[in-house]
mmCIF file of C-alpha atoms in Angstrom:
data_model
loop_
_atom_site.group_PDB
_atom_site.id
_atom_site.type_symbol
_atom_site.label_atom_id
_atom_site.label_comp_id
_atom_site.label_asym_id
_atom_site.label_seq_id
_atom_site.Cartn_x
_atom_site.Cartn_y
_atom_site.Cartn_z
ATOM 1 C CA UNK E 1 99.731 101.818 153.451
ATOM 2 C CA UNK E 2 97.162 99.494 152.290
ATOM 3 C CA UNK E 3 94.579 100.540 154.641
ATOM 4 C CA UNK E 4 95.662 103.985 154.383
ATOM 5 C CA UNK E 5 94.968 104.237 150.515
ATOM 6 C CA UNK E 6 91.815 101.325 151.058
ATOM 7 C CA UNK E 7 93.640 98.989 149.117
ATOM 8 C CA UNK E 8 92.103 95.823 149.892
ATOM 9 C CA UNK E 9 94.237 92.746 151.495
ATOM 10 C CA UNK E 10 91.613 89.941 151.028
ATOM 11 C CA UNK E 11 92.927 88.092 148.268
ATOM 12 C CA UNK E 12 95.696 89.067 146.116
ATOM 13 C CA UNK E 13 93.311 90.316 142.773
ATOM 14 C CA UNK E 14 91.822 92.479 144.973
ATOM 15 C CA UNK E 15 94.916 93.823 146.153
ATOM 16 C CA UNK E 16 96.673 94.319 142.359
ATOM 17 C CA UNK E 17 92.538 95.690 141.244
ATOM 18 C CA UNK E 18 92.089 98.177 143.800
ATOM 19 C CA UNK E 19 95.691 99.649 143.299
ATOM 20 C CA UNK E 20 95.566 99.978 139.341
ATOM 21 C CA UNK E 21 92.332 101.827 139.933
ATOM 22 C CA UNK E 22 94.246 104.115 141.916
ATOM 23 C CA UNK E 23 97.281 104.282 139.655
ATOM 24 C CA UNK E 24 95.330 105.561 137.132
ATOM 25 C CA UNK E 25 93.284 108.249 139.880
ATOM 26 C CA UNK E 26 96.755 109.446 141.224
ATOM 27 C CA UNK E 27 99.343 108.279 139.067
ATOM 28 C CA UNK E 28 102.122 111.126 140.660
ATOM 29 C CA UNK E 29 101.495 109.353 144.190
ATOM 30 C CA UNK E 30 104.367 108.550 145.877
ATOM 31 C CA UNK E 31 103.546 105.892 148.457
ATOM 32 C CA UNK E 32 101.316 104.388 144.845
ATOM 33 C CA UNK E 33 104.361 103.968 143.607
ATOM 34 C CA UNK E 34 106.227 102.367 146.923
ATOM 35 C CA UNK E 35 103.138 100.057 147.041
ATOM 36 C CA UNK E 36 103.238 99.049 143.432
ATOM 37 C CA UNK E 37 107.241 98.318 143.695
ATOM 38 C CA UNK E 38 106.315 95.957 146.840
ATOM 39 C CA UNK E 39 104.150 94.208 144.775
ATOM 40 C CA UNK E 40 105.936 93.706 141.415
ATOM 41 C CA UNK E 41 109.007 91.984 143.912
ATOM 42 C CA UNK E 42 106.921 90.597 145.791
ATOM 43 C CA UNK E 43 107.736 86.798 146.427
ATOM 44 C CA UNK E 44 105.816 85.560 149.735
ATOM 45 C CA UNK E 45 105.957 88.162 151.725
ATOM 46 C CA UNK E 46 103.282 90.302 151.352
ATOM 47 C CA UNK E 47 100.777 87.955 149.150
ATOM 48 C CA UNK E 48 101.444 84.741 151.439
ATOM 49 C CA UNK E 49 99.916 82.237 148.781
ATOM 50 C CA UNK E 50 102.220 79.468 148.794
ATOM 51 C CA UNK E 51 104.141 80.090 151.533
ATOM 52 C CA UNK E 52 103.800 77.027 153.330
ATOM 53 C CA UNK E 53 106.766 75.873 150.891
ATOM 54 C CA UNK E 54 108.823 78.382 152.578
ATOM 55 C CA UNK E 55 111.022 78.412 155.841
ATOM 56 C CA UNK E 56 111.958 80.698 158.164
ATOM 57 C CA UNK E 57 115.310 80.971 156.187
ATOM 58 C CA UNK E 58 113.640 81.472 152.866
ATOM 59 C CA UNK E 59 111.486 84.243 154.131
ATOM 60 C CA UNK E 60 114.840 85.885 155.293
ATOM 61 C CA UNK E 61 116.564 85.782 151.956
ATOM 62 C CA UNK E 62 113.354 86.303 149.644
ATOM 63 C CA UNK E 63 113.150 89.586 152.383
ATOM 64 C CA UNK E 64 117.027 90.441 152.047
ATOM 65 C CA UNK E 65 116.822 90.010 147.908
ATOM 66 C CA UNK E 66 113.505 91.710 147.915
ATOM 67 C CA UNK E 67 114.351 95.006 149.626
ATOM 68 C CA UNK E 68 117.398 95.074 147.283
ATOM 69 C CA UNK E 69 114.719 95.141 144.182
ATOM 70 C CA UNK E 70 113.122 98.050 145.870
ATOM 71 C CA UNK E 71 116.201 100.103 146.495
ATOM 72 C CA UNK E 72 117.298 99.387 142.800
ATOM 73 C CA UNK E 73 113.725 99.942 141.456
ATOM 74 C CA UNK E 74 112.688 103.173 143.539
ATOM 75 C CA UNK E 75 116.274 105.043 142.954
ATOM 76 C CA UNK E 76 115.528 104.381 138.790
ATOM 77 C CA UNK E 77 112.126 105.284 139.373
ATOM 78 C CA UNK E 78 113.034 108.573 141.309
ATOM 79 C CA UNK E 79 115.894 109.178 138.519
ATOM 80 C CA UNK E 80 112.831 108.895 135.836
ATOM 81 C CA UNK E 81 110.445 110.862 137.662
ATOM 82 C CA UNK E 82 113.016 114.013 137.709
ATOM 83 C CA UNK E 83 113.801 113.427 134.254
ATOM 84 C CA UNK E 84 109.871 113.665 133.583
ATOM 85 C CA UNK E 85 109.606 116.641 134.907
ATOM 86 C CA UNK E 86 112.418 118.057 133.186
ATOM 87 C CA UNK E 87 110.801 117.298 129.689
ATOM 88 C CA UNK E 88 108.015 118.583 130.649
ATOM 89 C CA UNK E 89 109.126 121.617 131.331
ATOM 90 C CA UNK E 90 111.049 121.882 127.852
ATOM 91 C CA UNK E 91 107.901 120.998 126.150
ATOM 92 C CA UNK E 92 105.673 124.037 127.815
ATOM 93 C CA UNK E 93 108.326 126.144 127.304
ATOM 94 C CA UNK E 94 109.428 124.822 123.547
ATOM 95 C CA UNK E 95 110.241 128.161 121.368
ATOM 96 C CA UNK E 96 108.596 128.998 117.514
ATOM 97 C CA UNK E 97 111.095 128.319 114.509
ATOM 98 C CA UNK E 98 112.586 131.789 113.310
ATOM 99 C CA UNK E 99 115.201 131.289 110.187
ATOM 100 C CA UNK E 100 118.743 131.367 111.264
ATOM 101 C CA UNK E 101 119.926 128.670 108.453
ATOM 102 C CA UNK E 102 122.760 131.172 107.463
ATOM 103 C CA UNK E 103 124.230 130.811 111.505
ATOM 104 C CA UNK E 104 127.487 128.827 111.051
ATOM 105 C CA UNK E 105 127.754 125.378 112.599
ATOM 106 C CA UNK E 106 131.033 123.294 112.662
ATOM 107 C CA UNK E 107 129.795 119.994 113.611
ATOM 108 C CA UNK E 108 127.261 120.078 110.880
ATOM 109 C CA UNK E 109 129.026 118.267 108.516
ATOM 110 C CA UNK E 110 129.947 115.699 110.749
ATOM 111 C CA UNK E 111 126.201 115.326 111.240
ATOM 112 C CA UNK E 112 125.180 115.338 108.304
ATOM 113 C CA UNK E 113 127.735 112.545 107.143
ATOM 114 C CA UNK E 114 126.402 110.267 109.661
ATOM 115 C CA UNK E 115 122.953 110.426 109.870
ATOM 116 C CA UNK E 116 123.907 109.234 105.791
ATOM 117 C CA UNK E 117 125.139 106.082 106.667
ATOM 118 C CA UNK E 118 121.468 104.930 107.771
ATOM 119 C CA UNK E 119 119.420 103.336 104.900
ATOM 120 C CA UNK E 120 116.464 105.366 105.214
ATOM 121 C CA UNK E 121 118.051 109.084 104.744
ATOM 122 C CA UNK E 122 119.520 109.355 101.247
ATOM 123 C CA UNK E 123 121.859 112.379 100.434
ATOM 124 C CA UNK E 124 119.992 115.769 98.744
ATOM 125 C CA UNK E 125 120.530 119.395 99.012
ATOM 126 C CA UNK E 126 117.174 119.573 100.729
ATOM 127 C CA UNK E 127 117.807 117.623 102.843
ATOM 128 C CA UNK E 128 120.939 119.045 103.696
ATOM 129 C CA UNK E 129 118.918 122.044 103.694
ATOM 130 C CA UNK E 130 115.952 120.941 106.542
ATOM 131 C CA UNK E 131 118.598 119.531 109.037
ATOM 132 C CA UNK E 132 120.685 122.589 108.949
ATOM 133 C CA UNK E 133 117.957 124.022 109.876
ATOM 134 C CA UNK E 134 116.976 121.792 112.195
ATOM 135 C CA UNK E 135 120.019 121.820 114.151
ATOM 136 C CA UNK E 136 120.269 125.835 114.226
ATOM 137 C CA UNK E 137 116.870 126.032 115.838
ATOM 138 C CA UNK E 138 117.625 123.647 118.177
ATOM 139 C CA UNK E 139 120.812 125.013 119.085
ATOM 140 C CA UNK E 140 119.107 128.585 119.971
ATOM 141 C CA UNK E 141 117.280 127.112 122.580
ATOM 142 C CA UNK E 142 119.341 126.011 125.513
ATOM 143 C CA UNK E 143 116.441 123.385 127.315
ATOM 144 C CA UNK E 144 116.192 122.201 123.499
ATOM 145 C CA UNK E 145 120.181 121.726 123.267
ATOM 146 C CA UNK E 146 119.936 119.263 126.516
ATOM 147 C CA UNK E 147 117.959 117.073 124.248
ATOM 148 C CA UNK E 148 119.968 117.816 120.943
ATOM 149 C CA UNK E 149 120.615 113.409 120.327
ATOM 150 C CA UNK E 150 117.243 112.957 121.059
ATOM 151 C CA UNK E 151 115.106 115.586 119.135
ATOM 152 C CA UNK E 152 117.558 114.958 115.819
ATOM 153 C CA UNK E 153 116.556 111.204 116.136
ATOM 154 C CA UNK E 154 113.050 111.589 116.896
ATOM 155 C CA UNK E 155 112.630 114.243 113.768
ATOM 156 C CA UNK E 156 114.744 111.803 111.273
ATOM 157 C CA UNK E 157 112.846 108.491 112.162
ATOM 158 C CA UNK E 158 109.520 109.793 112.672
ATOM 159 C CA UNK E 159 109.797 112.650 109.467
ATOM 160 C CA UNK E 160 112.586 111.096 107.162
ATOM 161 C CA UNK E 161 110.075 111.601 104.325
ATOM 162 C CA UNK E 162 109.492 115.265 104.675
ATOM 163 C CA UNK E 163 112.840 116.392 106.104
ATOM 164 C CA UNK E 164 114.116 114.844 102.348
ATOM 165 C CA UNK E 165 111.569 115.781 100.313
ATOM 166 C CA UNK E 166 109.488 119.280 101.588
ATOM 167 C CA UNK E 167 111.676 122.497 101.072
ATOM 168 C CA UNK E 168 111.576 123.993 104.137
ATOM 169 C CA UNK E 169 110.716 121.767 106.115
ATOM 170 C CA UNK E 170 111.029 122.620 109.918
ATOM 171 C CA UNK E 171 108.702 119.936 112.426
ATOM 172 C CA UNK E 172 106.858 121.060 115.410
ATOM 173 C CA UNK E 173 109.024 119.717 118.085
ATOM 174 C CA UNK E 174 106.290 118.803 120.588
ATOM 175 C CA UNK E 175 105.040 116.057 118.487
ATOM 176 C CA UNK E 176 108.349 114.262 118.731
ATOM 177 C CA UNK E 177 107.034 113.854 122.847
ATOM 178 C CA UNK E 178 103.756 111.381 122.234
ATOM 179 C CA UNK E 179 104.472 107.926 121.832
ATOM 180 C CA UNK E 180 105.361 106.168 118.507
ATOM 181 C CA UNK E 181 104.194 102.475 118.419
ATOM 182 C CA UNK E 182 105.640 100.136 116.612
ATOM 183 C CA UNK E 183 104.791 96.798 115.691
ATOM 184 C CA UNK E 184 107.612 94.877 117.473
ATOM 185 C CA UNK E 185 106.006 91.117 117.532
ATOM 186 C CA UNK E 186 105.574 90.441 114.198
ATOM 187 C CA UNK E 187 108.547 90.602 111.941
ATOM 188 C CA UNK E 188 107.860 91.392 108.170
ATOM 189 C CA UNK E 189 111.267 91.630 107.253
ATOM 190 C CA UNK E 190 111.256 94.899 106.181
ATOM 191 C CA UNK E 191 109.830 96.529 109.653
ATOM 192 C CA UNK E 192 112.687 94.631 112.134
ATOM 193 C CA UNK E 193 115.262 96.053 109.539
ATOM 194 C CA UNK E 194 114.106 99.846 109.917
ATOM 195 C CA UNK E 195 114.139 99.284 113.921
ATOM 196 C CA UNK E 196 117.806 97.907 113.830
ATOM 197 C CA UNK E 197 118.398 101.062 111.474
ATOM 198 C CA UNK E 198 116.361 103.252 113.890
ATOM 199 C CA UNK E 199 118.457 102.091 117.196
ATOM 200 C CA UNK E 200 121.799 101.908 115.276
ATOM 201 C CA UNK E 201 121.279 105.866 114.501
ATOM 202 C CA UNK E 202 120.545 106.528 118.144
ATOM 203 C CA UNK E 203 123.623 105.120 119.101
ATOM 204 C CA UNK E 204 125.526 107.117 117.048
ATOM 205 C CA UNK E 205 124.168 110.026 117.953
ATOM 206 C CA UNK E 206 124.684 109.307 121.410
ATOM 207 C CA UNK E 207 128.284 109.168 121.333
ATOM 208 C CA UNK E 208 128.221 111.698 118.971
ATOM 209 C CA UNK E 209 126.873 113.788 121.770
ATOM 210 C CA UNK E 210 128.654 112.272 124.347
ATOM 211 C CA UNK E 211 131.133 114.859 125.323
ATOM 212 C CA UNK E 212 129.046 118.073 124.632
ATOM 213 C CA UNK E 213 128.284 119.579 127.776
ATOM 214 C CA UNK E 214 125.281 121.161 126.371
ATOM 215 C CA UNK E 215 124.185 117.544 126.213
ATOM 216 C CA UNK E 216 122.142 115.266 128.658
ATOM 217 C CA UNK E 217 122.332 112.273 127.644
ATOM 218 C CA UNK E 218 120.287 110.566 130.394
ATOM 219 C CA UNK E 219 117.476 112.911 129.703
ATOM 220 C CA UNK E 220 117.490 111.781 126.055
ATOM 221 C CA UNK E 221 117.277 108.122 127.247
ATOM 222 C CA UNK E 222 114.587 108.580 128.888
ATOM 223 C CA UNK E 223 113.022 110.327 126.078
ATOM 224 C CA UNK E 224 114.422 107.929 123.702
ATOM 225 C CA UNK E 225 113.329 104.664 126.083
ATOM 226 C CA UNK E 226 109.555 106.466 127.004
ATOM 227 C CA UNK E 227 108.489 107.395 123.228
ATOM 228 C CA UNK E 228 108.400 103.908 121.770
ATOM 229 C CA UNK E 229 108.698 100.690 122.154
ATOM 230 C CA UNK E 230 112.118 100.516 120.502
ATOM 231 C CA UNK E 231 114.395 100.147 123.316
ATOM 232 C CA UNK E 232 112.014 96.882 124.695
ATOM 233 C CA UNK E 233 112.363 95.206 120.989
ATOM 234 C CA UNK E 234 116.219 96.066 120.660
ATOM 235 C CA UNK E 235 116.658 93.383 124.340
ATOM 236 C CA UNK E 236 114.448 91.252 122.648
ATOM 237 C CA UNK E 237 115.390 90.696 119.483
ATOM 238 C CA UNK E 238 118.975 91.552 119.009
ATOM 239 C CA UNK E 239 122.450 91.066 119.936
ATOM 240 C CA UNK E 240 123.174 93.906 123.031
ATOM 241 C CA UNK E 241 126.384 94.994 121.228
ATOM 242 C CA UNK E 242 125.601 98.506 122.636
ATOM 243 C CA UNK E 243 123.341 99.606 125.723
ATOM 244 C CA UNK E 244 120.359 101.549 125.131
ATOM 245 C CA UNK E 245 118.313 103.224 128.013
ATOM 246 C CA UNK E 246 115.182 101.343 129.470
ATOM 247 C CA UNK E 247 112.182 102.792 130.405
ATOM 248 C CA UNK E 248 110.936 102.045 134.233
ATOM 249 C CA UNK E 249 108.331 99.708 132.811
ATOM 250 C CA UNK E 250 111.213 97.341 131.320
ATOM 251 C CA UNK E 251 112.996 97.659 134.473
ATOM 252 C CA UNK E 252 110.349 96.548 136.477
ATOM 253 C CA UNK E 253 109.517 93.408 134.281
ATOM 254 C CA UNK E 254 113.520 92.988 134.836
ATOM 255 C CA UNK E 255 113.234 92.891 138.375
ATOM 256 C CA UNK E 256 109.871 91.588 139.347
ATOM 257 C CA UNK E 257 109.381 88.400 140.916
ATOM 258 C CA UNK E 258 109.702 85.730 139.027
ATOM 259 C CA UNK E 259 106.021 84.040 140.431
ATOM 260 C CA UNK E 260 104.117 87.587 140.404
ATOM 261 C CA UNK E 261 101.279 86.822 140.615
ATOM 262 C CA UNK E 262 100.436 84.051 142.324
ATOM 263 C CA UNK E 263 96.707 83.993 142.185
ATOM 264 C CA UNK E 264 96.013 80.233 143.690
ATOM 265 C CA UNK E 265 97.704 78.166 146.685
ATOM 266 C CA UNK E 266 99.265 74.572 144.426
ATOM 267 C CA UNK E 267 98.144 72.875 148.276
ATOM 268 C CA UNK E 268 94.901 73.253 147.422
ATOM 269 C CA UNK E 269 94.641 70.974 143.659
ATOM 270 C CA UNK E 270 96.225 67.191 143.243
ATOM 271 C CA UNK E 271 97.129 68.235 140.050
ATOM 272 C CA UNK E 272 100.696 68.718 138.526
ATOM 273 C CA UNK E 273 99.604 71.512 135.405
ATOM 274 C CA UNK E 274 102.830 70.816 133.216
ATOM 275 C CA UNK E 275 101.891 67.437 133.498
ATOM 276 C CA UNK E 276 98.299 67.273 132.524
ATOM 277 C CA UNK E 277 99.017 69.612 129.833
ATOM 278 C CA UNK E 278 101.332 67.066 127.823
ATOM 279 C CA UNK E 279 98.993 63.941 128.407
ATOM 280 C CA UNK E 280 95.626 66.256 127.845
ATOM 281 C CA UNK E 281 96.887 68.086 124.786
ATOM 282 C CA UNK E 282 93.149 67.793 122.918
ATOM 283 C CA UNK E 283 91.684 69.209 126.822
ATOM 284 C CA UNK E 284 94.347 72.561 126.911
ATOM 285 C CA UNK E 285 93.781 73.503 123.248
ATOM 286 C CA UNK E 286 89.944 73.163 123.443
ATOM 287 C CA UNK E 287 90.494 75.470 126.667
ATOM 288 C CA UNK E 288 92.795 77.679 125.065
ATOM 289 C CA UNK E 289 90.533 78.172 121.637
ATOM 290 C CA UNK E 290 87.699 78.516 123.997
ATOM 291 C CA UNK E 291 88.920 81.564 125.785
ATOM 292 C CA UNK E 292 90.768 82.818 122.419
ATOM 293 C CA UNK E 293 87.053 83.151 121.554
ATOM 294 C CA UNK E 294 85.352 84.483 125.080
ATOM 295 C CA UNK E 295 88.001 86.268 126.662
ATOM 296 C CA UNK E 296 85.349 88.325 128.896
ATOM 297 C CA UNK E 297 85.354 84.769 130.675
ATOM 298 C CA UNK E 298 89.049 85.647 132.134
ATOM 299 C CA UNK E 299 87.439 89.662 133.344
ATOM 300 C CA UNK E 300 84.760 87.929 134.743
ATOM 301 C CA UNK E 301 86.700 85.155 136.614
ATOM 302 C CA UNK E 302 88.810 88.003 137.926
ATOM 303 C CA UNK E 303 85.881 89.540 139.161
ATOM 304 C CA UNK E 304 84.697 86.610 141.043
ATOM 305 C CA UNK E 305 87.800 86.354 142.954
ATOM 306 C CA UNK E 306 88.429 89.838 143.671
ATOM 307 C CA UNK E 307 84.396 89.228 145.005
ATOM 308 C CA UNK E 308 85.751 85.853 146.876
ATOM 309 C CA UNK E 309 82.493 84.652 145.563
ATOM 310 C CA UNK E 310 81.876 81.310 143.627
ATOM 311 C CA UNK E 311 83.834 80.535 140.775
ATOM 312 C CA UNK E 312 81.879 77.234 139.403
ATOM 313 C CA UNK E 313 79.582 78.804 136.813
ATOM 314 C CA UNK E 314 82.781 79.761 134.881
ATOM 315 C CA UNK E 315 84.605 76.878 135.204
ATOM 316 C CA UNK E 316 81.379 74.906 134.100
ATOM 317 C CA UNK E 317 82.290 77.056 130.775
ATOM 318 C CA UNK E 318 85.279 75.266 129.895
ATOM 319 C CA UNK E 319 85.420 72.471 127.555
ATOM 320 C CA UNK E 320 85.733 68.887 129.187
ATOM 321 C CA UNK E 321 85.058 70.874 132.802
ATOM 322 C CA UNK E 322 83.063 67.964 134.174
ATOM 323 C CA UNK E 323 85.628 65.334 133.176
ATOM 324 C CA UNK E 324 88.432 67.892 135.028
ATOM 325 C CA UNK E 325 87.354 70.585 136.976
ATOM 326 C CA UNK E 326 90.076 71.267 138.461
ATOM 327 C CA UNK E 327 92.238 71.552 135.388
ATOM 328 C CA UNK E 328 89.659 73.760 134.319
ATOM 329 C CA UNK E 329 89.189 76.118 137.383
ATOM 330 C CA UNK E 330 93.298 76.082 137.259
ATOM 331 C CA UNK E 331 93.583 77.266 133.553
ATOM 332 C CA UNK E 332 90.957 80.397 134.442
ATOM 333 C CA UNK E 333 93.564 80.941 137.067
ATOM 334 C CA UNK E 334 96.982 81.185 134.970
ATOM 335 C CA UNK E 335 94.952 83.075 132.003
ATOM 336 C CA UNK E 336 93.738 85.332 134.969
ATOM 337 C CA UNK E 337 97.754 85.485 136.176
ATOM 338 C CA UNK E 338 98.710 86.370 132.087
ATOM 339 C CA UNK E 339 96.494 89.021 132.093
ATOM 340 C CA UNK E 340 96.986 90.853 135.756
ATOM 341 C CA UNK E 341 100.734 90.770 134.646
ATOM 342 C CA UNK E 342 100.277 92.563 131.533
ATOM 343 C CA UNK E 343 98.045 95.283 133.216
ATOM 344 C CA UNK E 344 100.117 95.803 135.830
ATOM 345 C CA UNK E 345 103.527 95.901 134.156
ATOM 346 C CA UNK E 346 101.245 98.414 132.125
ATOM 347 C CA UNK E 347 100.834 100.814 135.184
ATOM 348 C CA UNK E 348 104.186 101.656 135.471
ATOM 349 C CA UNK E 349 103.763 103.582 132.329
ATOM 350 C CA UNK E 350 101.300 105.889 134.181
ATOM 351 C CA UNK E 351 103.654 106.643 136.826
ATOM 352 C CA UNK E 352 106.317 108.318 134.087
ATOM 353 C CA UNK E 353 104.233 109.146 130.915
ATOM 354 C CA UNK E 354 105.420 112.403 129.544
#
């Protein structure tokens, strides 16, 4: 597959390069997506950096415990992928508002009582008024009654303000499909309080929901877990008492090898880096402030590997690089592992984007 799709074998940044460039060309290509999967797991066996430390009995297991992250990670990917589909569909096909307030609804109530115990909805007759009418349009649609937990949540966390406060208020329903970011690494207090809020009112609506047959409640998780990063901050920060969906992208960062990547063969330095680290402390923060400040040094270190051409007028860059150049060349390496790992955990976003 790699020389069928030109993806180059040389080095292991050129193989990771070449297939995020065509992730982002052909991001509904299966084998892409088969290839990418290999990778991610990938713990010897198809980048073979390191594996002198390995014996024929490791290679056997790390095969045997790798093809069991495959099958786990293509059936969830194949899961999402219908899923996507599906929600597209709804969105293309998403019907206008027309009034039908007065239609009776005997859950509404119900509803309305518990979408009050959340600190950001306080009680008012238009309030009342907006998710009546909420819930009526969404109930005349039957694609939009599939994602009923979903759209109620996505309209009440995104447009609290105006579903309280605007008489009348009815929200266009495709907007509730782009992604909402939220800052979930820095904690002002008040922020990590309206997540736990957020999530808490998802959860209720989810078992809320759970018996309506009208109701798919794995298509609203993968709404719910592809529309923010809420679901990656709730396994971060908080105590699992309840289990929210994941997108593909956490479950591939669940899954993935714990040494992906593995840029650079340990043989080939006489150099322990934990080690150096804790006698050098002055060396690794001058490096680390150093690249802090010229982080196109990393971009263009990856681009000398992927080149396999000489890497010695970066590491010449780096603070104290005569006294230890190979501490130096090595810390280009891991910042050049920290960032291949972020973009390519970021590609499996492109494979089930909305």
């Amino acid at each position: 597959m790699l020389k069928k799709y030109q993806i180059g074998s040389k080095n292991a940044v050129m193989m990771y390069c070449d297939l995020m460039n065509l992730a982002e060309e052909m991001p509904e290509n299966r084998d892409l997506h088969y290839i990418y999967i290999c990778m991610m797991t990938d713990s010897g066996l198809l980048n073979e950096i390191d594996s002198y430390k390995h014996t024929e009995e490791q290679n056997i297991c790390n095969y045997f415990r790798q093809n069991e992250k495959i099958r786990k990670l293509s059936e969830f990917l194949e899961i999402q992928l219908k899923y996507r589909e599906k929600v597209r569909y709804i969105k293309e096909n998403l019907r206008k508002f027309n009034d039908l307030c007065d239609d009776f609804n005997e859950k509404f109530e119900m509803l309305y009582q518990l979408t009050l115990q959340h600190d950001f909805i306080e009680e008012s007759t238009v309030y009342q008024d907006n998710l009546n009418a909420l819930l009526n349009y969404i109930n005349h649609d039957d694609n939009m009654k599939l994602l009923k937990p979903y759209l109620i949540f996505a309209v009440l966390t995104r447009k609290h303000g105006m579903m309280q406060n605007r008489v009348g208020f009815i929200p266009n329903l495709k907007t509730v499909f782009q992604y909402q970011e939220y800052n979930i690494r820095s904690n002002n207090g008040k922020n990590f309080s309206s997540y736990k809020s957020y999530l808490e009112l998802y959860e209720y609506l989810q078992r809320f929901y759970a018996d309506d047959a009208e109701v798919d409640i794995g298509l609203c998780g993968f709404c719910f877990a592809n529309t923010s990063p809420l679901s990656e901050w709730y396994y971060m920060h908080c105590q699992t008492d309840f289990e929210m969906p994941v997108s593909f992208g956490q479950k591939v960062k669940d899954l993935k090898a714990i040494s992906f990547p593995n840029l650079y063969c340990n043989a080939d330095y006489d150099l322990d880096m934990y080690e150096f680290e804790n006698e050098h402390q002055k060396v690794y923060c001058s490096c680390d402030k150093f690249v802090f400040n010229n982080p196109e040094i990393v971009y263009d270190f990856i681009y000398a590997v992927y080149n396999d051409s000489s890497l010695k007028k970066y590491v010449e860059q780096m603070p104290y690089s005569k006294d230890f150049p190979q501490y130096a060349e090595l810390f280009l390496y891991c910042e050049a592992e920290i960032l291949l790992n972020s973009s390519m955990l970021g590609v499996s976003n492109l494979f089930t984007k909305i």
